[in-house]
């Protein structure tokens, strides 16, 4: 790992950082695919991939080769420009979301003062990509998937933002590195102890925002065949897939920075603690996916509007009172 | 293709054009199937939806139609027997039994006691298999991936047991006119007893893990309520009927074979919803285990096939109806013989056919996700509907 | 072995469940079908299925009814002649008959009057032929198949059914 | 550094103008919306260039992430025939109105801006988020609250419209 702060020009720093992020995103995609399949396999009492390489470790590579080699089909009657722009719009902001993340004490690409909001803003672009994909596919299932996605994302963005406000109130900063530093290395110094409710609401909202089961309604395969990406083949689908895993990592990274002390940990703080926390949370997401049935659409929205929003507002009120008094 | 004057969409095939609704701005015609993950095979449902609310649902059948009834007329009685395993591939032995039973009734053929018990054991094992698969597939419809893997693990044991006696794993052709094709042995009995002991704690686990899960409960409670009147008018049978609290089971109401000698309950649920049908099926697995255990105790020695059993039956003239309780409901075979080696007419009464015909009525006004849940709770096997 | 060949069990209303699977048979006229089905509906029967069979005399339609409370499979039989292959649809009373009737229309070409959408159910819509029709050398007489009922052609036994309904209502179902 | 700044500025202007042209001339409404989103993005980039990252990020979050999604919702779920009135070629008078009114606005605004150019900084200075918050709750309290009132009214209107639809379905 290079100490990024030693590189003089900020522009060069950003370029190197971008390359690093791209490499991380690609590698993370492979690791996540492997993890997901292994987790699913072990939860379902089967070994998971086992043929390609030792313990199937090369399986994600084989998957990637398959996806790249597949023919890219544009459905008849679809809008070709928007149809192929959608996966790119889905994937590109995911890269931007990695820029302000402090991976380690000196391992941060852009130390921006509004890092938290930046991530939230760019991750909200995913909705747009999903809508475009659903609309331009000229497929009714895709359209229904897009409609569900809009309602779901708009509903869950509110409690997601509201659940983060208490953190901002407590730390007085939007800079992710600063927020990390206000917490100590030991678990009882982490913000999750002060804000358990906010953590739960935030983590559930991450499930909904990344369309993970049990909130995977936009692509509910037993209802909408495959929702918004029904028509996509090859790398078009691959990019959506990669974007989904990237957003999952971003969500888990935010959760670990804001609530679990980021790169700080007992004994030796550093990027290893950060990755450990992120992947632990990712495993929880996979565990949930392979365990629960899918909720219904109105139940999902009821959960957001009737429970999470009032609860997070209450949480803000209490936090504000405690902070000021 | 869009006819502006009539406001009708002229694209699509015969059925989409035929089911074209009152033209409206807000509704959308949606083709669910024939290749759709939750129609389990090749069922197609044309839906007219407003948002995600279903205004009208119309199943379109025939994608796996094989004209089984015509085949029955052009094949000899014993030649037609293997077809029965293909009508309902999940509860093949019940169809075996229905056809064999009809021919036996037509000929007045006595079946040895041992054969009857073997039939009961194997048929109930097959029923457990069918219900387990339904359980997994239904949860798959509701978005839970894992249970189907557990169900398949259990099914594997049953299939091994049945393979031992019948030679096949899915589309069995095990029963013969006047008995069964092969006697069971000690290993079969031992393995079946082991399976019964193995499945009971598993069922307990499934209850804790899946049935009591709040998300599942919310997805099935008060979904797809079917009233008694609807059930009667459409002729629904099986767990769909019992899930609405009606205690009708062919094994009890019209006892065939040795079921009258066995002690078992007919589980019913009064909630009338998808949960009721779910619970009825889960309890039926337990009852089937009870039946198997009793039958294994009571099974008498003797021949496994009647010595008078003809290899090529030539039943006398006449007509019979033989009903059997399948995993999905009442299976009926209506045979008409003209005294030759070929049946004059074979009519197969399939329970899924009647159960599915209710779907347009119960799906009306529900959400798309609930329609999937309802469709799953009816436990359809499409080859049985199309025949 | 052939207990039935010489008997006339099935020609009359009551027949042995052990031997045929039916409790009762009724031959009725096509014109009275609807009112009889209506009565069965009032008695709480459910429709098991509708089947059809081609014989020399025409088409024998059989409506199977059963009830939940006790075994009592009942067959209503109607003969439709070749020249006029039409009969009333019972779907207004039993909506479950919709599909059974469409199936009969598919396989035999029998037209059900007042059926809301008599279109092919199982066969492809462009298919013209009716697969279950038999060639003339394969056709059998009704009395060959159901021994002892040659007279039903000329005198369907509506009065038997009336008697049965009367008995049922006297017993209070 | 100034040259880089100029280049970045021109690139943003290019995105904004191109997006605007797509918005006006695209035949498909969704493509037009995509053009609009590109324009909004370009504006957000300009805010970044002016060292106002908070405003820029908010522009992305609110306009791109939320408002345009709602516009998309409105477009995608309104059935419009491609043979409708708006699909016909435009008349001469329509071209005139299309060009004259916006042209008038652009030129008068541009003239006023150049004529009465406000006092500014050549080098951008970053305003802290805390100061922004202070402004909202201090000098600009009334406008801020008024805007939230407008939003509240809009939300209530949406709820009422939604209820009407629901009641109609139940009939």
XYZ file of N, CA and C in Angstrom, chain B residues 14-15 18-19 58-63 65 67 69-70 73-74 105-110 228-229 231-237 241 246-248 250 253-255 308 310 314 316-323 330 332 334 336-338 340 343-349 352-354 356-358 360-361 385-387, chain C residues 1-5 10 17-22 25 40-56 62 64 66-73 77 92-100 102-103 107-108 116-117 119-125 131-134 138-140 143-147:
450
model
N -53.428 -15.320 -30.856
C -54.870 -15.563 -30.761
C -55.422 -15.218 -29.379
N -54.730 -15.685 -28.353
C -55.290 -15.536 -27.008
C -55.211 -14.103 -26.501
N -57.881 -12.331 -28.078
C -59.192 -12.755 -27.617
C -59.536 -12.189 -26.254
N -58.514 -12.103 -25.397
C -58.792 -11.636 -24.043
C -58.645 -10.138 -23.903
N -56.225 -14.645 -16.808
C -56.792 -15.681 -17.666
C -55.695 -16.684 -18.021
N -55.750 -17.871 -17.453
C -54.733 -18.860 -17.807
C -54.933 -19.372 -19.232
N -53.844 -19.594 -19.905
C -53.870 -20.196 -21.234
C -53.117 -21.517 -21.127
N -53.793 -22.576 -21.505
C -53.200 -23.903 -21.303
C -52.729 -24.475 -22.629
N -52.235 -25.687 -22.557
C -51.974 -26.444 -23.774
C -50.546 -26.443 -24.240
N -49.634 -25.823 -23.484
C -48.259 -25.786 -23.968
C -47.535 -27.109 -23.792
N -49.480 -30.029 -23.866
C -50.559 -30.973 -24.121
C -50.057 -32.131 -24.985
N -52.229 -35.034 -25.515
C -53.371 -35.850 -25.931
C -53.305 -37.231 -25.290
N -55.461 -38.694 -23.591
C -56.698 -39.468 -23.687
C -56.778 -40.200 -25.021
N -56.242 -39.569 -26.062
C -56.214 -40.255 -27.360
C -55.245 -41.429 -27.305
N -56.705 -44.460 -26.062
C -57.598 -45.213 -26.940
C -56.855 -46.051 -27.961
N -55.654 -45.641 -28.314
C -54.946 -46.377 -29.371
C -53.894 -47.330 -28.819
N -61.131 -52.657 -11.201
C -62.551 -52.564 -10.873
C -63.388 -53.046 -12.049
N -62.944 -52.722 -13.241
C -63.674 -53.136 -14.441
C -63.658 -54.653 -14.579
N -62.530 -55.260 -14.257
C -62.396 -56.700 -14.432
C -62.839 -57.467 -13.206
N -63.070 -56.763 -12.098
C -63.390 -57.449 -10.860
C -62.208 -58.228 -10.324
N -61.042 -57.685 -10.462
C -59.818 -58.392 -10.096
C -59.495 -58.128 -8.629
N -59.197 -59.190 -7.898
C -58.820 -59.058 -6.494
C -57.328 -58.762 -6.398
N -66.070 -21.355 0.505
C -66.623 -22.690 0.245
C -67.390 -22.745 -1.063
N -68.175 -21.700 -1.307
C -69.020 -21.686 -2.491
C -68.166 -21.775 -3.764
N -65.179 -22.986 -4.033
C -64.559 -24.309 -4.117
C -65.542 -25.319 -4.696
N -66.791 -25.211 -4.275
C -67.778 -26.182 -4.736
C -68.101 -25.966 -6.210
N -68.263 -24.716 -6.582
C -68.654 -24.444 -7.965
C -67.569 -24.835 -8.957
N -66.327 -24.765 -8.503
C -65.245 -25.091 -9.421
C -64.747 -26.522 -9.242
N -65.271 -27.212 -8.253
C -64.878 -28.602 -8.061
C -63.455 -28.766 -7.580
N -63.014 -27.885 -6.682
C -61.655 -28.016 -6.164
C -61.579 -29.183 -5.191
N -60.450 -29.827 -5.154
C -60.254 -30.952 -4.248
C -58.860 -30.861 -3.646
N -58.860 -27.653 -1.021
C -60.185 -27.736 -0.398
C -60.052 -27.815 1.113
N -62.710 -27.815 4.721
C -63.644 -28.880 4.342
C -62.934 -30.222 4.377
N -63.499 -31.132 5.126
C -62.817 -32.398 5.380
C -63.193 -33.404 4.293
N -62.695 -33.192 3.116
C -63.001 -34.124 2.040
C -61.705 -34.741 1.563
N -60.522 -38.434 -0.477
C -61.016 -39.674 -1.081
C -60.611 -40.883 -0.241
N -63.456 -40.657 2.448
C -64.860 -40.565 2.059
C -65.264 -41.696 1.119
N -64.306 -42.195 0.394
C -64.635 -43.216 -0.596
C -63.517 -44.247 -0.526
N -63.348 -44.909 0.631
C -62.101 -45.625 0.897
C -61.800 -46.679 -0.167
N -54.063 -64.477 -10.604
C -54.963 -64.423 -11.767
C -54.669 -63.224 -12.660
N -53.864 -60.887 -15.365
C -53.530 -61.123 -16.771
C -52.439 -60.159 -17.216
N -58.195 -57.943 -20.867
C -59.261 -57.711 -21.842
C -60.543 -57.604 -21.036
N -64.255 -56.861 -19.496
C -65.589 -56.953 -20.114
C -66.128 -55.560 -20.415
N -67.246 -55.517 -21.155
C -67.854 -54.229 -21.476
C -68.336 -53.535 -20.222
N -68.346 -52.261 -20.261
C -68.849 -51.523 -19.106
C -68.067 -50.242 -18.868
N -68.494 -49.559 -17.835
C -67.849 -48.280 -17.518
C -67.567 -48.217 -16.029
N -66.379 -47.720 -15.692
C -66.075 -47.527 -14.273
C -65.444 -46.165 -14.060
N -65.489 -45.785 -12.809
C -64.807 -44.560 -12.382
C -64.023 -44.937 -11.152
N -62.739 -44.627 -11.131
C -61.933 -44.941 -9.957
C -61.243 -43.670 -9.492
N -61.477 -43.340 -8.229
C -60.916 -42.093 -7.695
C -59.856 -42.413 -6.661
N -58.339 -34.976 -5.884
C -58.950 -36.203 -6.344
C -58.557 -36.500 -7.788
N -59.177 -38.931 -10.877
C -60.194 -39.879 -11.296
C -59.877 -40.432 -12.667
N -61.780 -42.489 -15.617
C -63.069 -42.968 -16.080
C -62.822 -43.795 -17.335
N -64.078 -46.620 -20.224
C -65.187 -47.297 -20.898
C -64.569 -48.384 -21.759
N -65.060 -49.589 -21.590
C -64.497 -50.710 -22.339
C -65.544 -51.281 -23.270
N -65.117 -51.701 -24.459
C -66.038 -52.385 -25.359
C -65.702 -53.869 -25.441
N -62.711 -55.185 -25.868
C -61.505 -55.516 -26.620
C -60.274 -55.217 -25.768
N -58.935 -49.743 -24.642
C -60.056 -49.034 -24.010
C -60.847 -48.269 -25.076
N -62.162 -48.144 -24.838
C -62.967 -47.393 -25.795
C -62.811 -45.896 -25.537
N -62.751 -45.547 -24.267
C -62.584 -44.143 -23.917
C -61.890 -44.085 -22.562
N -60.889 -43.236 -22.456
C -60.224 -42.990 -21.178
C -60.372 -41.521 -20.867
N -60.934 -41.248 -19.713
C -61.024 -39.842 -19.296
C -60.211 -39.700 -18.018
N -59.293 -38.752 -18.027
C -58.484 -38.516 -16.842
C -58.982 -37.244 -16.173
N -59.424 -37.393 -14.938
C -59.884 -36.215 -14.194
C -58.713 -35.729 -13.353
N -55.494 -30.692 -10.588
C -54.920 -29.364 -10.839
C -55.778 -28.579 -11.826
N -56.386 -29.294 -12.756
C -57.230 -28.641 -13.764
C -58.336 -27.841 -13.085
N -59.049 -28.498 -12.187
C -60.136 -27.798 -11.499
C -59.604 -26.734 -10.573
N -56.868 -24.977 -10.832
C -56.392 -23.801 -11.564
C -57.552 -22.986 -12.118
N -58.656 -23.682 -12.457
C -59.759 -22.934 -13.072
C -60.344 -21.917 -12.094
N -60.038 -22.057 -10.808
C -60.486 -21.057 -9.834
C -59.640 -19.798 -9.877
N -58.643 -17.405 -11.927
C -59.115 -16.077 -12.339
C -59.965 -15.418 -11.271
N -60.754 -16.225 -10.570
C -61.640 -15.651 -9.576
C -60.894 -15.183 -8.330
N -52.452 -30.803 -15.899
C -53.559 -29.984 -16.375
C -53.727 -30.166 -17.880
N -52.635 -30.128 -18.587
C -52.711 -30.224 -20.048
C -52.938 -31.656 -20.511
N -52.453 -32.608 -19.756
C -52.567 -34.037 -20.057
C -52.043 -34.386 -21.440
N -65.374 -63.373 -13.003
C -64.597 -62.214 -13.400
C -65.479 -61.151 -14.025
N -66.335 -61.578 -14.919
C -67.176 -60.584 -15.584
C -68.525 -60.537 -14.904
N -68.555 -59.768 -13.833
C -69.786 -59.711 -13.050
C -70.817 -58.810 -13.707
N -70.345 -57.911 -14.554
C -71.273 -56.910 -15.039
C -71.801 -57.203 -16.426
N -71.070 -57.966 -17.165
C -71.393 -58.098 -18.587
C -72.838 -58.512 -18.791
N -75.987 -50.813 -14.531
C -75.746 -49.410 -14.812
C -76.847 -48.744 -15.611
N -71.458 -49.197 -6.052
C -70.254 -48.381 -5.980
C -69.015 -49.247 -6.058
N -69.094 -50.423 -5.441
C -67.965 -51.356 -5.443
C -67.513 -51.668 -6.866
N -68.504 -51.828 -7.756
C -68.158 -52.324 -9.082
C -67.937 -51.232 -10.108
N -68.544 -50.092 -9.902
C -68.422 -49.077 -10.954
C -67.853 -47.766 -10.457
N -67.879 -47.532 -9.171
C -67.407 -46.245 -8.676
C -68.493 -45.197 -8.669
N -69.690 -45.556 -9.139
C -70.795 -44.590 -9.142
C -71.823 -45.003 -8.104
N -76.830 -43.226 -11.589
C -76.732 -42.766 -12.981
C -78.075 -42.205 -13.380
N -79.158 -30.041 -8.524
C -77.963 -30.605 -7.879
C -77.178 -29.525 -7.159
N -77.141 -28.359 -7.770
C -76.431 -27.240 -7.145
C -77.073 -26.903 -5.812
N -78.419 -26.912 -5.798
C -79.114 -26.606 -4.549
C -78.841 -27.664 -3.491
N -78.635 -28.900 -3.942
C -78.362 -29.973 -2.988
C -76.916 -29.967 -2.505
N -76.072 -29.114 -3.043
C -74.708 -29.016 -2.547
C -73.719 -29.941 -3.220
N -74.003 -30.349 -4.429
C -73.043 -31.187 -5.137
C -71.952 -30.317 -5.755
N -70.774 -30.882 -5.937
C -69.768 -30.165 -6.719
C -69.491 -30.908 -8.013
N -69.038 -30.177 -8.990
C -68.829 -30.739 -10.313
C -67.435 -31.357 -10.373
N -67.393 -32.655 -10.626
C -66.064 -33.285 -10.729
C -65.472 -33.064 -12.113
N -66.196 -33.497 -13.121
C -65.734 -33.178 -14.468
C -66.852 -33.421 -15.470
N -66.590 -33.074 -16.696
C -67.512 -33.345 -17.787
C -66.733 -34.147 -18.811
N -67.290 -35.252 -19.203
C -66.586 -36.043 -20.197
C -67.544 -36.382 -21.331
N -66.974 -36.738 -22.425
C -67.785 -37.013 -23.598
C -67.277 -38.287 -24.249
N -68.137 -38.948 -24.987
C -67.750 -40.197 -25.638
C -68.560 -40.315 -26.916
N -67.877 -40.654 -27.995
C -68.612 -40.799 -29.251
C -69.104 -42.225 -29.399
N -70.389 -42.372 -29.670
C -70.978 -43.693 -29.931
C -71.753 -43.594 -31.241
N -72.287 -44.737 -31.665
C -72.972 -44.730 -32.963
C -74.146 -43.778 -32.972
N -71.207 -36.959 -20.230
C -71.417 -37.383 -18.845
C -70.918 -36.301 -17.914
N -70.071 -35.583 -14.149
C -69.847 -36.251 -12.866
C -70.006 -35.257 -11.732
N -70.271 -34.908 -7.342
C -69.975 -35.585 -6.090
C -70.264 -34.611 -4.975
N -70.239 -35.097 -3.773
C -70.443 -34.186 -2.641
C -69.433 -34.473 -1.548
N -69.261 -33.446 -0.699
C -68.209 -33.535 0.303
C -68.606 -34.406 1.489
N -69.885 -34.355 1.808
C -70.279 -34.933 3.092
C -70.185 -36.451 3.074
N -70.690 -37.078 2.008
C -70.639 -38.536 1.940
C -70.376 -38.927 0.493
N -69.849 -40.119 0.295
C -69.583 -40.493 -1.091
C -70.893 -40.618 -1.837
N -70.974 -40.078 -2.968
C -72.201 -40.166 -3.725
C -71.944 -39.690 -5.134
N -71.054 -40.337 -5.821
C -70.771 -39.887 -7.179
C -71.965 -40.160 -8.043
N -76.206 -38.217 -17.581
C -75.811 -38.528 -18.953
C -76.792 -37.898 -19.938
N -73.243 -21.211 -16.262
C -73.893 -20.166 -15.478
C -74.185 -20.659 -14.062
N -74.324 -21.971 -13.920
C -74.574 -22.530 -12.582
C -73.258 -22.946 -11.943
N -72.457 -23.708 -12.679
C -71.153 -24.123 -12.192
C -70.069 -23.477 -13.054
N -69.484 -22.374 -12.626
C -68.444 -21.761 -13.464
C -67.258 -22.705 -13.710
N -67.103 -23.696 -12.845
C -66.030 -24.664 -13.055
C -66.195 -25.435 -14.349
N -67.420 -25.420 -14.909
C -67.656 -26.169 -16.141
C -67.059 -25.484 -17.357
N -66.674 -24.211 -17.196
C -66.167 -23.452 -18.343
C -65.063 -24.207 -19.073
N -64.099 -24.644 -18.328
C -62.945 -25.285 -18.954
C -63.263 -26.685 -19.428
N -64.092 -27.399 -18.655
C -64.450 -28.755 -19.072
C -65.195 -28.714 -20.399
N -64.964 -26.340 -22.645
C -64.034 -25.987 -23.724
C -63.225 -27.199 -24.147
N -62.907 -28.043 -23.180
C -62.155 -29.253 -23.509
C -62.985 -30.165 -24.414
N -62.058 -31.458 -28.204
C -61.830 -32.851 -28.570
C -62.936 -33.406 -29.456
N -64.167 -32.894 -29.308
C -65.290 -33.485 -30.029
C -66.030 -32.496 -30.910
N -69.537 -18.343 -22.429
C -69.003 -16.999 -22.695
C -67.810 -16.959 -23.647
N -66.946 -17.926 -23.608
C -65.820 -17.880 -24.552
C -65.456 -19.294 -24.963
N -63.535 -21.106 -26.861
C -62.354 -21.120 -27.724
C -61.495 -22.299 -27.291
N -60.576 -22.725 -28.152
C -59.769 -23.900 -27.804
C -59.042 -23.718 -26.477
N -59.040 -24.768 -25.680
C -58.369 -24.707 -24.381
C -57.004 -25.374 -24.442
N -56.995 -26.616 -24.915
C -55.741 -27.368 -24.889
C -55.094 -27.483 -26.257
N -55.892 -27.454 -27.282
C -55.338 -27.622 -28.628
C -54.983 -26.253 -29.210
N -54.083 -26.229 -30.180
C -53.755 -24.938 -30.798
C -54.974 -24.353 -31.506
N -55.146 -23.040 -31.444
C -56.370 -22.440 -31.970
C -56.567 -22.656 -33.473
N -59.634 -34.446 -32.345
C -58.825 -35.665 -32.244
C -59.545 -36.885 -31.688
N -60.568 -36.699 -30.880
C -61.158 -37.890 -30.253
C -62.338 -38.462 -31.034
N -62.599 -37.924 -32.210
C -63.645 -38.536 -33.036
C -63.130 -39.861 -33.568
N -64.031 -40.828 -33.673
C -63.608 -42.163 -34.099
C -64.088 -42.421 -35.520
N -64.788 -48.130 -35.924
C -64.433 -48.278 -34.507
C -65.593 -47.923 -33.587
N -66.619 -47.306 -34.138
C -67.726 -46.850 -33.297
C -68.518 -48.029 -32.769
N -68.999 -47.877 -31.548
C -69.812 -48.911 -30.928
C -71.169 -48.333 -30.559
N -75.477 -49.444 -26.232
C -75.825 -50.620 -25.411
C -74.724 -51.655 -25.387
N -73.828 -51.602 -26.357
C -72.678 -52.496 -26.290
C -71.748 -52.078 -25.154
N -71.642 -50.773 -24.970
C -70.717 -50.263 -23.957
C -71.328 -50.289 -22.573
N -72.550 -49.783 -22.473
C -73.242 -49.759 -21.196
C -74.401 -50.728 -21.318
N -74.204 -51.971 -20.963
C -75.187 -53.004 -21.289
C -76.557 -52.683 -20.701
